[in-house]
């Protein structure tokens, strides 16, 4: 059977792998990941219905290429040793590579991002919007590599949400259905220089600038635990609601 390698980096990428695999029943998927990452523990891995091959000390084990491997899908192509070694190994074997953007991050941040998730060289980078494409091209990624395809991983409702549905959604998360909502999505520690002090500064700015009539919802990064995020947020903005990202 034809095999596709899927390089995953974070917990959300595991869900994305399942979504793509469900749409391609004639293909075998093999998950490639970096060993020692805390959110890929033994229980999480045992529940996944895919072959799994870890990269140990950034080395590409031979079993990655077992069988009829026809392509690699990358959830991120950060310029780090692990994915770069995998890209080099694929180039030597002339295996096609594609990276699929896992969020609308740039569009949701008014076209500003320090994201380096899609800078390493693959033949194709599929992005969620024209804003994302323009940003990567401006950063120096060759335009012929970047395709605006839309975001394939959203499985929720589309179109406008009516007022009744909005009220029900607010109530579901313990929010006041009669007040508007402001949302803050946190970056993971270590990404873009994020640390404890910068997070506190960010929350202080939000607290000072948010109108009184708004209620704040904070979305934790997928790799972070609510038990560590919630106390920091609520020590500065006591009435904020903190939600898991997945």
XYZ file of C-alpha atoms in Angstrom:
246
model
C 0.000 0.000 0.000
C 1.157 3.540 -0.720
C 2.399 5.289 2.420
C 2.413 8.943 3.474
C 4.652 10.122 6.300
C 3.104 12.746 8.569
C 5.500 14.762 10.730
C 3.771 15.979 13.889
C 5.091 18.436 16.434
C 2.215 19.237 18.795
C -1.003 17.678 20.145
C -3.253 19.540 17.681
C -1.292 17.951 14.829
C -2.397 14.503 16.019
C -6.006 15.527 15.415
C -5.082 16.956 12.022
C -3.397 13.686 11.050
C -6.607 11.828 11.856
C -8.714 14.253 9.811
C -6.513 13.857 6.727
C -6.234 10.081 7.088
C -10.050 9.787 7.254
C -10.304 11.541 3.880
C -7.695 9.263 2.260
C -8.778 5.688 3.076
C -6.688 4.183 0.272
C -3.436 5.384 1.841
C -1.389 4.198 4.801
C -0.200 6.913 7.186
C 2.940 6.712 9.313
C 3.466 9.253 12.060
C 6.982 10.658 12.521
C 7.702 12.617 15.680
C 10.583 13.690 17.897
C 11.216 11.415 20.879
C 11.122 12.876 24.375
C 8.383 15.451 23.758
C 6.213 15.552 26.887
C 2.834 15.753 25.141
C 3.554 12.548 23.193
C 3.436 10.246 26.214
C 2.942 6.487 26.012
C -0.835 6.645 26.539
C -1.367 9.233 23.815
C 0.767 7.231 21.389
C -0.882 3.902 22.195
C -4.324 5.324 21.354
C -3.308 6.359 17.821
C -4.188 3.943 14.990
C -1.046 4.703 12.978
C 2.458 3.377 12.698
C 4.730 5.605 14.775
C 8.458 6.201 14.269
C 10.350 8.538 16.636
C 13.328 10.627 15.629
C 15.975 9.987 18.283
C 18.573 12.729 18.756
C 17.354 14.200 15.447
C 18.501 11.104 13.543
C 16.302 9.578 10.844
C 15.917 5.838 11.567
C 15.804 3.565 8.485
C 12.286 2.315 9.300
C 10.915 5.766 8.460
C 11.293 4.802 4.793
C 9.973 1.220 4.988
C 7.517 0.254 2.264
C 6.176 2.378 -0.566
C 6.585 5.914 0.826
C 5.202 8.370 -1.709
C 5.134 11.724 0.133
C 5.658 13.567 3.414
C 3.177 15.951 5.000
C 4.678 18.354 7.538
C 2.557 20.003 10.215
C 5.410 22.489 10.702
C 8.779 23.035 9.043
C 10.643 25.081 11.595
C 14.354 25.434 10.852
C 15.345 22.974 13.578
C 17.616 19.951 13.269
C 14.938 17.238 13.350
C 12.697 18.451 10.505
C 15.717 19.655 8.508
C 17.260 16.186 8.688
C 13.954 14.678 7.575
C 13.744 17.127 4.661
C 17.316 16.275 3.618
C 16.580 12.558 3.804
C 13.470 13.018 1.636
C 15.356 15.119 -0.913
C 17.985 12.394 -1.298
C 15.185 9.905 -2.028
C 13.259 12.346 -4.251
C 10.178 12.081 -2.033
C 7.711 14.980 -2.549
C 7.045 17.168 0.504
C 4.157 19.423 1.455
C 3.590 21.530 4.590
C 0.056 22.405 5.685
C -0.512 25.433 7.907
C -2.279 24.349 11.087
C -3.894 27.692 11.968
C -4.926 31.102 10.637
C -2.349 32.693 12.908
C -1.187 35.521 10.680
C -4.665 36.550 9.544
C -5.871 36.574 13.152
C -2.994 38.855 14.170
C -3.615 41.608 11.607
C -0.915 40.287 9.309
C 1.798 40.434 11.983
C 3.585 37.312 13.175
C 7.054 36.170 14.163
C 6.042 32.624 13.245
C 8.828 30.586 11.651
C 6.854 27.370 11.300
C 6.941 27.306 7.487
C 10.349 28.580 6.449
C 12.291 25.369 5.783
C 12.207 24.201 2.131
C 9.435 21.902 0.939
C 7.960 21.806 -2.564
C 4.614 23.145 -1.395
C 3.289 25.131 1.567
C -0.524 25.148 1.770
C -1.826 28.116 3.753
C -5.154 29.186 5.165
C -5.569 32.600 3.566
C -4.113 35.086 1.126
C -2.837 37.068 4.121
C -0.725 34.077 5.146
C 0.575 33.670 1.617
C 1.518 37.336 1.264
C 3.329 37.250 4.604
C 5.452 34.215 3.720
C 6.316 35.601 0.287
C 7.339 38.904 1.895
C 9.536 36.890 4.277
C 11.369 35.427 1.273
C 9.590 32.124 0.694
C 9.408 31.630 -3.115
C 5.913 32.465 -4.313
C 5.588 29.351 -6.488
C 5.872 27.210 -3.344
C 3.023 28.850 -1.413
C -0.569 27.947 -2.304
C -3.650 29.493 -0.711
C -5.947 26.502 -0.222
C -7.969 27.467 2.837
C -7.656 25.824 6.244
C -8.534 22.107 5.957
C -8.689 21.298 9.680
C -11.766 23.245 10.761
C -14.717 20.928 11.380
C -17.161 23.319 13.062
C -20.025 25.387 11.676
C -19.462 28.008 8.986
C -21.278 31.216 8.144
C -22.858 33.692 10.516
C -23.904 32.570 13.986
C -27.337 33.785 15.052
C -27.902 35.454 18.402
C -29.565 32.425 19.991
C -26.579 30.209 19.168
C -24.173 32.860 20.476
C -26.047 33.001 23.775
C -25.967 29.201 24.128
C -22.233 29.115 23.403
C -21.512 31.777 26.007
C -23.607 29.962 28.608
C -21.812 26.716 27.822
C -18.512 28.309 28.885
C -19.965 30.011 31.960
C -20.081 33.443 30.362
C -22.723 36.146 30.643
C -24.797 35.832 27.443
C -25.654 39.553 27.505
C -22.073 40.878 27.490
C -19.578 40.983 24.584
C -16.490 38.770 24.667
C -12.823 39.577 24.071
C -10.495 36.665 23.293
C -6.760 36.272 23.917
C -4.843 33.294 22.475
C -1.603 32.616 24.326
C 1.684 31.648 22.710
C 3.571 28.732 24.252
C 6.540 29.417 26.504
C 9.699 29.449 24.417
C 7.926 30.541 21.235
C 8.865 34.026 20.027
C 10.614 34.737 23.327
C 7.506 34.124 25.436
C 8.270 33.800 29.146
C 6.607 34.314 32.516
C 7.364 38.034 32.767
C 6.249 38.826 29.209
C 3.030 36.907 29.756
C 2.297 38.931 32.899
C 3.015 42.177 31.024
C 0.683 41.096 28.241
C -2.105 40.324 30.709
C -1.612 43.659 32.511
C -1.989 45.490 29.186
C -5.164 43.547 28.405
C -6.566 44.304 31.860
C -5.861 48.024 31.460
C -7.188 48.334 27.926
C -10.315 46.164 27.966
C -13.622 48.074 28.298
C -15.617 47.275 31.437
C -18.547 45.846 29.503
C -16.371 43.070 27.996
C -15.611 39.671 29.509
C -12.287 38.029 28.698
C -11.724 34.498 27.414
C -8.117 33.285 27.363
C -7.216 30.291 25.171
C -4.248 28.309 26.402
C -1.674 27.008 23.922
C -2.213 23.291 23.123
C 1.046 22.184 24.762
C 0.298 23.962 28.050
C -1.631 22.653 31.031
C -4.538 24.634 32.465
C -3.231 24.023 35.979
C -0.253 26.271 35.207
C -1.955 28.796 32.912
C -5.084 29.537 34.948
C -3.399 30.808 38.164
C -1.229 33.271 36.230
C -4.181 34.631 34.265
C -6.535 34.893 37.226
C -3.904 36.510 39.467
C -4.043 39.507 37.120
C -7.539 39.254 35.624
C -9.568 37.369 38.275
C -12.775 37.197 36.252
C -11.158 35.834 33.062
C -12.285 32.471 31.729
C -9.423 30.171 30.691
C -10.117 27.479 28.109
C -8.122 24.584 26.724
C -7.310 25.055 23.056
C -8.491 21.628 21.948
